[in-house]
Amino acid sequence: MNHGQARRADSHPASPRSSRHGSRGGRAAESTPASPDVAVPPGEEETADHGADTGEQPAPPRELVLAKAINAALRDELTEDAKTLLIGEDIGALGGVFRVTEGLQKEFGPQRVVDSPLAESGIIGTSIGMAMRGYRPVVEIQFDGFVFPAFNQITTQLAKIRSRTLGKVAAPLTIRLPYGGSIGSIEHHSESPEALFAHTAGLRVITPSNAHDAYWMTRQAIRCDDPVIILEPKRRYWLKGLVDFSTPAQDAFTAQVVREGTDATIACYGPLVPVALAAAQVAAEDGRSIEVVDVRSISPLDDETIARSAAKTQRLVVAHEAPTFGGFGAEIAARVGERAHHRLAAPVLRVGGFHMPYPPSQQEHRYLPDIDRMLEAVDRSFSYPRR
Amino acid sequence: MAHPDATGEEHAVQPIQLLAPDGTLAEHEVYSPYISQLGEQDLRDLYRLMATERRMDAEATSLQRQGQLALWVPALGQEAAQAGTVSALRSTDMIFPTYREHVMALHRGIRPDELIQLFRATAHSGWNPHDHAMNTYMVVLGAQTLHAVGWAMGIQRDVAAGGTDQGHGADELVLACLGDGASSQGDVHESMVFASSYELPVLYFIQNNHWAISVPASTQSRGPLADRAAGYGFEGVQVDGNDVLASYAVAAHLGGQVRQGGPKLIESITYRMGAHTTADDPSKYRSSEEVESWKAKDPIERYRRWLQAAGHADETYFSEVDQEAADVAADLRRAVQELEPLPLEEAMDAVYAEPHRQVETDKSWLKEYEAGFAEDGAPARGEGGAR
């Protein structure tokens, strides 16, 4: 299957209804480099040999693309714990279709970096068996839409093994799941299933939005004694950022204010964080001060941090790529409403996909939340008077 | 001897049989030597195990009828298949059962009060899998075959790393149990692909009891399930599952080969003489003639006849076993009445290994809510058990 299409991410032509904010150069303000092809990262070094954290001095901070930051995290965990292993389709010699595991099989051998048969349920189910025996498997599912054949193993088995046995059997398994749209691919390659996993008790679900978080959240996920699903924002694999190898910014299971503001808050995660930051930049030129919260952890949800921000600015817009109906934004809106209703000037507004299967990607630019859609929601929020 | 399947057709494959329904023992070049290695005590223990489980099984069925159990899954008729197979394993060989392997559970030292918790609905599992080398019962059909294969991947890696750190021998095997119904599940297929491709020490044990609730085995497969193994590149053998000696010998023989690496499959031809569970009525879907024809092949009667005729046991021995079985049944009845439901708080604490905000929030809310009832003068809800 051809997973890649030569379409530029985030550089779609302006939609006809975008004139309101288009004049402010909204889309152009987004700093993410476009990808010409999902499978071949442009102009990136072969390895991220920053020196594994083996008790010596950590490597100095280094600028890496997000995919290479994950690669470095995997290398460091494989180095430090002989019981950690990687398993997935095409992750060995090929290095994964996104090259996230590039070079690791050569370094650690085929028993530690395992090319699996093409069988998603098999990958998760066998990893559960290995985890029961004391291993820490890190699974790569090739694409979001292919996780569903393994959905049963994840929800009826992985999520429940610990509670079923009252903690006597652990399932410390990490599932890496490239997710989200805007890579110009075909059906089943652009979905956002976070709400399905967040709704399943027993799982943890996190999503980094930048290289530094990608490095540390991956390491923290692998070390966590619970099963963790890392939703990797695939359109951000080539987003460069400075990774400080000496210390994580914070715990993986918390939210973070990534831009301070006073007039409204946009809460989002993964692929949309750069969009929100760009929207905040555009709004600033209009004299509006937008705070941006990177939710980072879907389950557990750090609703306290989000509610605190919303209470401060009195306005909250929640954005994600998944359809809004029954989506995770509804959970955030409800929880923030419960915590801070009396502090809000406007209802929590949601920006997300439509109630339809992910569209053919020639139309995805009209489906996905962008700067204009976020700012439109901010405008709507401002149509309610301040308290 | 050929076994008619549920449609009355004859299988082309001849199941291995040593002990005929009339209690006469035949010689087999490959399998008889395994029987001649069994001492008198071993031979008697096989009978004790089967007879004890049958008595306990009847007690559990009565307890369900009296409303003491939420459900019971009878193993009536499948005693020899399980007793012979489990007796051929080492105590460190991990078993991944379905929900009907009561004979195996008793053999592994799982007490009636531990076994019954799932069915009493006081807990999802009453034993620690690591203590008995037997996983918890599996309600989702076929899911456990992948866990078994993953466990075997762990064995393979432990051995490659120079030994095991769990006190197991280097030539451990894993028993993956399933039924004829589960053989239609995709997970079983995926597990066989993994087991074969990685040459893993997995012994598949299909108890073909002819009925998946009301659906006959012929709907799962038009050919012998044993033949499926060849499609994955390994050997499958059919055995008369109502013959405890053949069940033992075949498991011992194939198990020995599995210990050298690579999976094998046993299709044990047996018959579920009772209902699928206490929730169904088998008279609605199968003829009394069919049931009568299998009663004539009863595994325990057949074996008892041979034990007596061969002078391995006398009436005194059988009376002793009857008394022991009655004691186990009494233990079960007592346990059912004494079992307390697992407090909801403990179940909540077991969902995650590390603290999770939403679980903590729910737990505090429940505590406060129930404390509110106590303040009104009534005892707090949740205290002193719900029953």
Coordinates of N, CA and C in Angstrom, one line a residue, chain A residues 19-135:
Chain A
S19 N -11.6 34.2 4.1 CA -11.1 35.6 3.9 C -11.0 36.4 5.2
R20 N -11.9 36.1 6.1 CA -11.9 36.9 7.4 C -10.5 37.1 8.0
H21 N -9.9 35.9 8.1 CA -8.6 36.0 8.8 C -7.4 35.8 7.8
G22 N -7.8 35.4 6.6 CA -6.8 35.2 5.6 C -5.9 36.4 5.3
S23 N -6.5 37.6 5.4 CA -5.8 38.8 5.2 C -4.7 39.0 6.2
R24 N -4.8 38.3 7.3 CA -3.8 38.5 8.4 C -2.7 37.5 8.2
G25 N -2.7 36.8 7.1 CA -1.6 35.9 6.9 C -1.6 34.7 7.8
G26 N -2.7 34.3 8.2 CA -2.9 33.3 9.2 C -2.1 32.0 8.9
R27 N -2.4 31.4 7.8 CA -1.7 30.1 7.5 C -0.2 30.2 7.3
A28 N 0.2 31.3 6.7 CA 1.6 31.5 6.4 C 2.4 31.6 7.8
A29 N 1.6 32.0 8.8 CA 2.3 32.2 10.1 C 2.7 30.9 10.7
E30 N 2.1 29.8 10.3 CA 2.4 28.5 10.9 C 3.8 28.1 10.5
S31 N 4.6 27.7 11.5 CA 6.0 27.5 11.2 C 6.4 26.1 10.8
T32 N 5.5 25.2 10.8 CA 5.8 23.8 10.5 C 6.3 23.7 9.1
P33 N 7.5 23.0 8.9 CA 7.9 22.8 7.5 C 7.0 21.7 6.9
A34 N 6.7 21.9 5.6 CA 5.9 21.0 4.9 C 6.7 19.8 4.5
S35 N 5.9 18.6 4.4 CA 6.6 17.4 4.0 C 6.3 17.1 2.6
P36 N 7.3 16.9 1.8 CA 7.0 16.5 0.4 C 6.5 15.0 0.3
D37 N 6.8 14.2 1.2 CA 6.5 12.8 1.2 C 6.6 12.2 2.6
V38 N 5.5 11.6 3.0 CA 5.5 11.1 4.4 C 6.6 10.2 4.7
A39 N 7.0 9.4 3.7 CA 7.9 8.3 4.1 C 9.4 8.8 4.1
V40 N 9.7 9.9 3.5 CA 11.1 10.3 3.5 C 11.3 11.7 4.1
P41 N 11.8 11.7 5.3 CA 12.0 13.0 6.0 C 13.0 13.8 5.2
P42 N 12.8 15.1 5.0 CA 13.7 15.9 4.2 C 14.9 16.3 4.9
G43 N 16.0 16.1 4.3 CA 17.3 16.7 4.8 C 17.7 16.4 6.2
E44 N 17.3 15.2 6.7 CA 17.6 15.0 8.1 C 18.8 14.0 8.2
E45 N 19.5 14.1 9.3 CA 20.7 13.3 9.5 C 20.3 11.8 9.6
E46 N 21.2 10.9 9.3 CA 20.9 9.5 9.4 C 20.5 9.0 10.8
T47 N 21.3 9.5 11.7 CA 21.0 9.0 13.1 C 21.0 10.2 14.0
A48 N 20.5 9.9 15.2 CA 20.4 11.0 16.2 C 21.4 10.5 17.3
D49 N 22.6 10.4 17.0 CA 23.6 9.8 18.0 C 24.0 10.9 19.0
H50 N 23.1 11.1 19.9 CA 23.4 12.2 20.9 C 24.1 11.6 22.1
G51 N 24.3 10.3 22.1 CA 24.9 9.6 23.3 C 23.8 9.2 24.3
A52 N 23.7 7.9 24.5 CA 22.6 7.4 25.4 C 22.9 7.8 26.8
D53 N 21.8 7.9 27.5 CA 21.9 8.3 28.9 C 22.2 7.1 29.7
T54 N 23.5 6.8 29.9 CA 23.9 5.5 30.5 C 24.6 5.9 31.9
G55 N 24.1 6.9 32.5 CA 24.7 7.2 33.8 C 25.8 8.2 33.7
E56 N 26.3 8.5 32.4 CA 27.2 9.5 32.2 C 26.5 10.8 32.1
Q57 N 27.3 11.9 31.8 CA 26.7 13.2 31.6 C 25.7 13.1 30.4
P58 N 24.5 13.7 30.6 CA 23.6 13.7 29.4 C 24.2 14.5 28.3
A59 N 23.8 14.1 27.1 CA 24.2 14.9 25.9 C 23.8 16.3 26.0
P60 N 24.5 17.2 25.4 CA 24.0 18.6 25.4 C 22.7 18.7 24.6
P61 N 22.0 19.8 24.8 CA 20.7 20.0 24.1 C 21.0 20.0 22.6
R62 N 20.1 19.5 21.8 CA 20.3 19.4 20.4 C 19.0 19.6 19.6
E63 N 19.1 20.2 18.5 CA 17.9 20.5 17.6 C 17.7 19.2 16.8
L64 N 16.5 18.6 17.0 CA 16.1 17.4 16.3 C 14.7 17.6 15.7
V65 N 14.4 16.8 14.7 CA 13.0 16.7 14.3 C 12.3 15.8 15.2
L66 N 11.0 15.9 15.3 CA 10.2 15.1 16.3 C 10.5 13.6 16.1
A67 N 10.5 13.1 14.9 CA 10.7 11.7 14.6 C 12.1 11.2 15.2
K68 N 13.1 12.0 15.0 CA 14.4 11.6 15.5 C 14.5 11.7 17.0
A69 N 13.7 12.6 17.6 CA 13.6 12.7 19.0 C 13.1 11.4 19.6
I70 N 12.0 10.8 18.9 CA 11.5 9.5 19.4 C 12.5 8.4 19.2
N71 N 13.2 8.5 18.1 CA 14.2 7.5 17.8 C 15.3 7.5 18.9
A72 N 15.6 8.7 19.3 CA 16.6 8.8 20.4 C 16.1 8.3 21.7
A73 N 14.8 8.5 22.0 CA 14.2 8.0 23.2 C 14.2 6.5 23.2
L74 N 13.8 5.9 22.0 CA 13.8 4.4 21.9 C 15.2 3.8 22.1
R75 N 16.2 4.5 21.5 CA 17.6 4.0 21.6 C 18.0 4.0 23.1
D76 N 17.7 5.1 23.8 CA 18.1 5.2 25.1 C 17.4 4.2 26.0
E77 N 16.2 3.9 25.8 CA 15.5 2.9 26.6 C 16.0 1.5 26.3
L78 N 16.2 1.2 25.0 CA 16.8 -0.1 24.6 C 18.1 -0.3 25.3
T79 N 18.9 0.8 25.4 CA 20.2 0.7 25.9 C 20.2 0.4 27.5
E80 N 19.2 1.1 28.1 CA 19.2 1.1 29.6 C 18.5 -0.2 30.1
D81 N 17.6 -0.7 29.4 CA 16.8 -1.9 29.9 C 16.8 -3.0 28.9
A82 N 17.4 -4.1 29.3 CA 17.5 -5.2 28.4 C 16.2 -5.9 28.1
K83 N 15.2 -5.6 29.0 CA 13.8 -6.2 28.9 C 12.9 -5.3 27.9
T84 N 13.4 -4.2 27.5 CA 12.7 -3.4 26.6 C 12.9 -3.9 25.2
L85 N 11.9 -4.0 24.4 CA 12.1 -4.4 23.0 C 11.0 -3.7 22.1
L86 N 11.3 -3.6 20.9 CA 10.4 -3.0 19.9 C 9.8 -4.0 19.0
I87 N 8.5 -3.9 18.7 CA 7.9 -4.8 17.7 C 6.9 -4.1 16.9
G88 N 6.9 -4.5 15.6 CA 5.9 -3.8 14.7 C 6.2 -4.2 13.3
E89 N 5.4 -3.8 12.4 CA 5.5 -4.1 11.0 C 6.6 -3.1 10.4
D90 N 7.5 -3.7 9.7 CA 8.5 -2.9 8.9 C 9.4 -2.0 9.7
I91 N 9.6 -2.3 11.0 CA 10.3 -1.4 11.9 C 11.8 -1.8 11.9
G92 N 12.2 -2.9 11.2 CA 13.6 -3.4 11.3 C 14.5 -2.7 10.2
A93 N 14.7 -3.5 9.2 CA 15.6 -3.0 8.1 C 15.1 -1.7 7.5
L94 N 13.8 -1.6 7.3 CA 13.2 -0.4 6.8 C 13.3 0.8 7.7
G95 N 13.2 0.5 9.0 CA 13.2 1.6 10.0 C 11.8 2.2 10.2
G96 N 10.8 1.5 9.8 CA 9.4 2.0 9.9 C 9.1 2.9 8.7
V97 N 7.8 2.9 8.4 CA 7.4 3.7 7.2 C 7.7 5.2 7.4
F98 N 7.8 5.6 8.7 CA 8.1 7.0 8.9 C 9.6 7.1 9.4
R99 N 10.3 6.0 9.4 CA 11.8 6.0 9.7 C 12.0 6.3 11.2
V100 N 11.0 6.1 12.0 CA 11.2 6.5 13.4 C 12.1 5.5 14.1
T101 N 12.1 4.2 13.6 CA 13.0 3.2 14.3 C 14.3 3.0 13.5
E102 N 14.6 3.9 12.6 CA 15.7 3.7 11.7 C 17.0 3.5 12.5
G103 N 17.8 2.4 12.0 CA 19.1 2.1 12.6 C 19.0 1.3 13.9
L104 N 17.8 1.1 14.5 CA 17.8 0.5 15.8 C 17.9 -1.0 15.7
Q105 N 17.4 -1.6 14.6 CA 17.6 -3.1 14.5 C 19.1 -3.4 14.3
K106 N 19.7 -2.6 13.5 CA 21.1 -2.8 13.2 C 21.9 -2.7 14.5
E107 N 21.5 -1.8 15.4 CA 22.2 -1.6 16.6 C 21.9 -2.7 17.7
F108 N 20.6 -3.1 17.8 CA 20.2 -3.9 18.9 C 19.8 -5.4 18.4
G109 N 19.8 -5.6 17.2 CA 19.5 -7.0 16.7 C 18.0 -7.3 16.5
P110 N 17.7 -8.3 15.8 CA 16.3 -8.6 15.4 C 15.5 -9.2 16.6
Q111 N 16.2 -9.6 17.7 CA 15.4 -10.1 18.9 C 14.9 -8.9 19.7
R112 N 15.6 -7.7 19.6 CA 15.2 -6.5 20.3 C 14.3 -5.6 19.5
V113 N 14.6 -5.6 18.2 CA 13.8 -4.8 17.3 C 13.2 -5.7 16.3
V114 N 11.9 -6.1 16.5 CA 11.3 -7.3 15.9 C 10.4 -6.9 14.8
D115 N 10.7 -7.3 13.6 CA 9.8 -7.2 12.4 C 8.7 -8.3 12.6
S116 N 7.5 -7.8 12.8 CA 6.4 -8.8 13.0 C 5.7 -9.2 11.8
P117 N 5.0 -10.3 11.8 CA 4.0 -10.6 10.7 C 3.0 -9.4 10.6
L118 N 2.4 -9.3 9.5 CA 1.4 -8.2 9.3 C 0.1 -8.6 9.9
A119 N 0.0 -8.3 11.2 CA -1.2 -8.8 12.0 C -1.3 -7.9 13.3
E120 N -2.1 -6.9 13.2 CA -2.1 -5.9 14.3 C -2.6 -6.6 15.6
S121 N -3.6 -7.4 15.6 CA -4.1 -8.0 16.8 C -3.0 -8.9 17.4
G122 N -2.3 -9.6 16.4 CA -1.2 -10.5 16.8 C -0.1 -9.7 17.5
I123 N 0.2 -8.5 17.0 CA 1.3 -7.7 17.6 C 1.0 -7.3 19.0
I124 N -0.3 -6.8 19.2 CA -0.6 -6.4 20.5 C -0.8 -7.6 21.5
G125 N -1.5 -8.6 21.0 CA -1.7 -9.8 21.8 C -0.4 -10.5 22.3
T126 N 0.5 -10.7 21.3 CA 1.8 -11.3 21.7 C 2.6 -10.4 22.7
S127 N 2.5 -9.1 22.4 CA 3.2 -8.2 23.3 C 2.6 -8.2 24.7
I128 N 1.3 -8.5 24.8 CA 0.7 -8.6 26.2 C 1.4 -9.9 26.8
G129 N 1.5 -11.0 26.1 CA 2.1 -12.2 26.6 C 3.5 -11.9 27.1
M130 N 4.3 -11.2 26.3 CA 5.7 -10.8 26.7 C 5.7 -10.0 27.9
A131 N 4.8 -9.0 28.0 CA 4.7 -8.1 29.1 C 4.4 -8.9 30.4
M132 N 3.5 -9.9 30.3 CA 3.1 -10.7 31.4 C 4.4 -11.4 32.0
R133 N 5.3 -11.7 31.1 CA 6.5 -12.4 31.5 C 7.6 -11.5 31.9
G134 N 7.4 -10.2 31.9 CA 8.4 -9.3 32.4 C 9.1 -8.4 31.4
Y135 N 8.7 -8.5 30.2 CA 9.3 -7.7 29.2 C 8.5 -6.3 29.1

